[in-house]
XYZ file of C-alpha atoms in Angstrom:
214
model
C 0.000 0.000 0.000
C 1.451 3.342 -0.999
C -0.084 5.060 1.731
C 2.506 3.489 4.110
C 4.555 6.469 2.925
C 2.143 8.770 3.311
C 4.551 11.948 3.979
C 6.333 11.413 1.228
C 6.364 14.667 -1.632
C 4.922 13.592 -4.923
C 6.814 11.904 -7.386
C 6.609 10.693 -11.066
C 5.988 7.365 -12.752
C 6.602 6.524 -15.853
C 4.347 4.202 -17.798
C 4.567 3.732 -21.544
C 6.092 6.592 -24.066
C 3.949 9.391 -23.526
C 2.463 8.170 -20.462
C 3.126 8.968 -16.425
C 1.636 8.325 -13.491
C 2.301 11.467 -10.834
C 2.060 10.081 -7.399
C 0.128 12.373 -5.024
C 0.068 15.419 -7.089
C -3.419 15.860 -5.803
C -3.799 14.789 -2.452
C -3.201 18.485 -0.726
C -6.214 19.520 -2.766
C -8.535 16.872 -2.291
C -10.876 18.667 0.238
C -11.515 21.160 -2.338
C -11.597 18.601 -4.712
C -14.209 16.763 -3.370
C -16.289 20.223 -2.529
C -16.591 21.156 -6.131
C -17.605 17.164 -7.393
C -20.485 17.978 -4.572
C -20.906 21.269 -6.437
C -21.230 19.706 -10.222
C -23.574 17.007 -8.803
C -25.572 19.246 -7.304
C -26.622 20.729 -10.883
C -25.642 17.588 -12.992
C -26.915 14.524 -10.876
C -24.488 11.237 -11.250
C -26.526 8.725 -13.546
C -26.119 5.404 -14.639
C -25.924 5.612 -18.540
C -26.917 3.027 -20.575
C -24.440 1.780 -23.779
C -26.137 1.351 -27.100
C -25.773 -1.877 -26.120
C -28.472 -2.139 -23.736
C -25.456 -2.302 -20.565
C -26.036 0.017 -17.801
C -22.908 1.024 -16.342
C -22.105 0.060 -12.639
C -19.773 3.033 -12.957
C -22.057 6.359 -11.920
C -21.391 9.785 -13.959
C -21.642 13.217 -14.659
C -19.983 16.101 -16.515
C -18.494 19.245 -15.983
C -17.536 21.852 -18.858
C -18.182 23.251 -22.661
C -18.947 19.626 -23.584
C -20.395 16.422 -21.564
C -19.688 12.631 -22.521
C -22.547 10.772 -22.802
C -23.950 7.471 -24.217
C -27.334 5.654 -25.139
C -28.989 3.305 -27.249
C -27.642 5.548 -30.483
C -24.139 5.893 -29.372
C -21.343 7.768 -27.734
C -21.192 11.604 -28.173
C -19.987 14.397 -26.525
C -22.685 17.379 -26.301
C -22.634 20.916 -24.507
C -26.393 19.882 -23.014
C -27.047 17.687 -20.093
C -29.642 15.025 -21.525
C -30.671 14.281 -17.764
C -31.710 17.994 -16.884
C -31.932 19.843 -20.407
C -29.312 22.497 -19.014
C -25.943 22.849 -19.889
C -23.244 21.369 -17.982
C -21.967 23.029 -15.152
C -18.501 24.957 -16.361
C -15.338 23.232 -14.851
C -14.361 24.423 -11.382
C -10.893 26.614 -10.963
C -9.574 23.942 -8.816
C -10.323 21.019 -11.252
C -8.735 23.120 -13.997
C -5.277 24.120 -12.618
C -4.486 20.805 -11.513
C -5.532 19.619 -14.770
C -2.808 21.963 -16.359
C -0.421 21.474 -13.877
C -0.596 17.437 -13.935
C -0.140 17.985 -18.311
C 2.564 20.168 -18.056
C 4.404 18.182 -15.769
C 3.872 15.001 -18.113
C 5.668 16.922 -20.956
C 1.826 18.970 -22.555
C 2.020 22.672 -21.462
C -0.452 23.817 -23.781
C -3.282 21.819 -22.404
C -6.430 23.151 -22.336
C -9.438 21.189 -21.326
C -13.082 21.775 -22.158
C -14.762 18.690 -20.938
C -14.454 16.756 -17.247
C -16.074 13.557 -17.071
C -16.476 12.944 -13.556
C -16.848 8.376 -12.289
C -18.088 7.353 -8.798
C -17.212 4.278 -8.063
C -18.940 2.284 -5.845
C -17.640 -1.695 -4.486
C -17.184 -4.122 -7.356
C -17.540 -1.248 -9.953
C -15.403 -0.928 -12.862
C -15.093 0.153 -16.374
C -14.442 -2.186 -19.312
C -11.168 -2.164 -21.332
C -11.636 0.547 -23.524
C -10.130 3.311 -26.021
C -10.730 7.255 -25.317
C -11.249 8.020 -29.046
C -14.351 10.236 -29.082
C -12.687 13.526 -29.128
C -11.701 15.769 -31.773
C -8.329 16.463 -30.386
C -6.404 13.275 -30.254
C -3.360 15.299 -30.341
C -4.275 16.913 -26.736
C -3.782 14.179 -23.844
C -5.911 12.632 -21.190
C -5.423 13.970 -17.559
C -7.495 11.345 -15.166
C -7.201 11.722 -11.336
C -7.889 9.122 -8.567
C -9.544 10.145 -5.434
C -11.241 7.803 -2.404
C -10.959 4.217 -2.494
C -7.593 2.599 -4.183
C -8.546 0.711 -7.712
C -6.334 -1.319 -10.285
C -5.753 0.344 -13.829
C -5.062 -1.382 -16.387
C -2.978 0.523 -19.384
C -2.492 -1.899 -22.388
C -1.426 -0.640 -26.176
C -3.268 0.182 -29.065
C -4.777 -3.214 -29.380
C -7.342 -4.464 -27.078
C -5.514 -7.749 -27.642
C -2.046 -6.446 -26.094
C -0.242 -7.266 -22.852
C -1.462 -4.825 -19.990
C 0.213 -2.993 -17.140
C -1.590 -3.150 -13.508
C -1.112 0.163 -11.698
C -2.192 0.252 -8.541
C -3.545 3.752 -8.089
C -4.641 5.224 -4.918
C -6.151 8.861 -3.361
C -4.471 11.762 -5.688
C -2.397 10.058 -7.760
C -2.585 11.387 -11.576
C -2.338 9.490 -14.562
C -1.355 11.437 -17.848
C -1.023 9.309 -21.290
C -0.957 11.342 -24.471
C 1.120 11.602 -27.706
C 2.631 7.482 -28.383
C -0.252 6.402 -25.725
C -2.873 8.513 -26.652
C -4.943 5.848 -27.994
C -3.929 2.626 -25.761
C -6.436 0.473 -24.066
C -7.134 0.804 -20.435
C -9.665 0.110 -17.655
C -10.313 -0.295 -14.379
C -10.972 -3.218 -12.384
C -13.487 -4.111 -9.836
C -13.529 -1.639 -6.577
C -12.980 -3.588 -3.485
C -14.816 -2.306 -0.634
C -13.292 -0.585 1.922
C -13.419 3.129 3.523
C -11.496 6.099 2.655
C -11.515 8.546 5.376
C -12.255 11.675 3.165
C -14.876 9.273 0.801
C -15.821 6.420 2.641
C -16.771 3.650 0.546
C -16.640 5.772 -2.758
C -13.879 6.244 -5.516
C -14.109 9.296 -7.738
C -12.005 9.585 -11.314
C -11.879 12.983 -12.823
C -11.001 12.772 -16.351
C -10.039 15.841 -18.607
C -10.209 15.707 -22.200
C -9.964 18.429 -25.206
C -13.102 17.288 -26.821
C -13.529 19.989 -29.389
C -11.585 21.510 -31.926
């Protein structure tokens, strides 16, 4: 368990080309973290969504920004309107945004910008399928995704579903960043095991910061 070494300053990972996991770079903010996810939910309500495959999610979501991540029976799409309440999508808070610039520019992308947040609770034996983030218009911008709450496995593969993949075990404000070479690999998560987080109790919340539009 990481959090044996819990005093220790944050500190960098690498992963795959392109790719880094940043150990603790959020922890010190995670109070205010956690206040503005209680914020966004409070407008945009986490939902189950439902794949156009007829699978609801176990993973519970909502969006924060220009543009929201969605899915239903026709598809994936991102769109500036929440389909739940028929208002836009709350913007992203200040505190979600400069960590999502600092965590880029620290994996090697100083000139991220992010428009869209999707925001994952996690409750035990959730997780999310093995998968490929290729929805947005800017695959040349990279994903920012930051672990808060309960400890989960990730699982980073390559561009085929079909290749080998890593386990990372990531736990309360570590930040992954894959872009550029990695941009497109596979990943998931698998399921939470319970347990209680003293900030989140039984709960694990994933921010994840894309550039969606052009």
């Amino acid at each position: 368990m990481l959090d044996l070494f819990a005093d220790e300053a944050p500190w960098s990972e690498p992963l795959a080309p392109g790719a880094v996991v940043l150990r603790r770079l959020a922890r010190e903010q995670s109070d205010a973290l956690l206040a503005a996810i209680a914020q966004v939910a409070a407008v945009s309500p986490f939902r189950h969504m439902v794949t156009p495959g007829g699978y609801t999610m176990s993973v519970a979501m909502t969006n924060c920004g220009a543009l929201g991540w969605s899915t239903d029976s026709r598809g994936y799409c991102y769109a500036a309107i929440d389909p739940l309440t028929g208002r836009p999508w709350p913007a992203i808070p200040d505190v979600f945004l400069r960590l999502a610039k600092t965590a880029a520019s620290q994996a090697g992308y100083p000139e991220f910008s992010p428009d869209a947040c999707l925001i994952n609770r996690y409750q035990p034996g959730a997780k999310l399928s093995l998968h490929q983030d290729k929805d947005e218009a800017r695959l040349d911008a990279p994903i920012v995704s930051v672990s808060l709450g309960l400890p989960a496995t990730f699982q980073f593969g390559g561009l085929k579903r079909s290749d080998l993949l890593q386990r990372v075990w990531l736990e309360h404000g570590d930040v992954v960043v894959w872009g550029g070479a990695s941009r497109l690999f596979y990943h998931a998560i698998l399921p939470l095991k319970a347990g209680s987080h003293p900030q989140v109790g039984a709960w694990r919340y994933n921010l994840t910061f894309r550039r969606a539009a052009q």
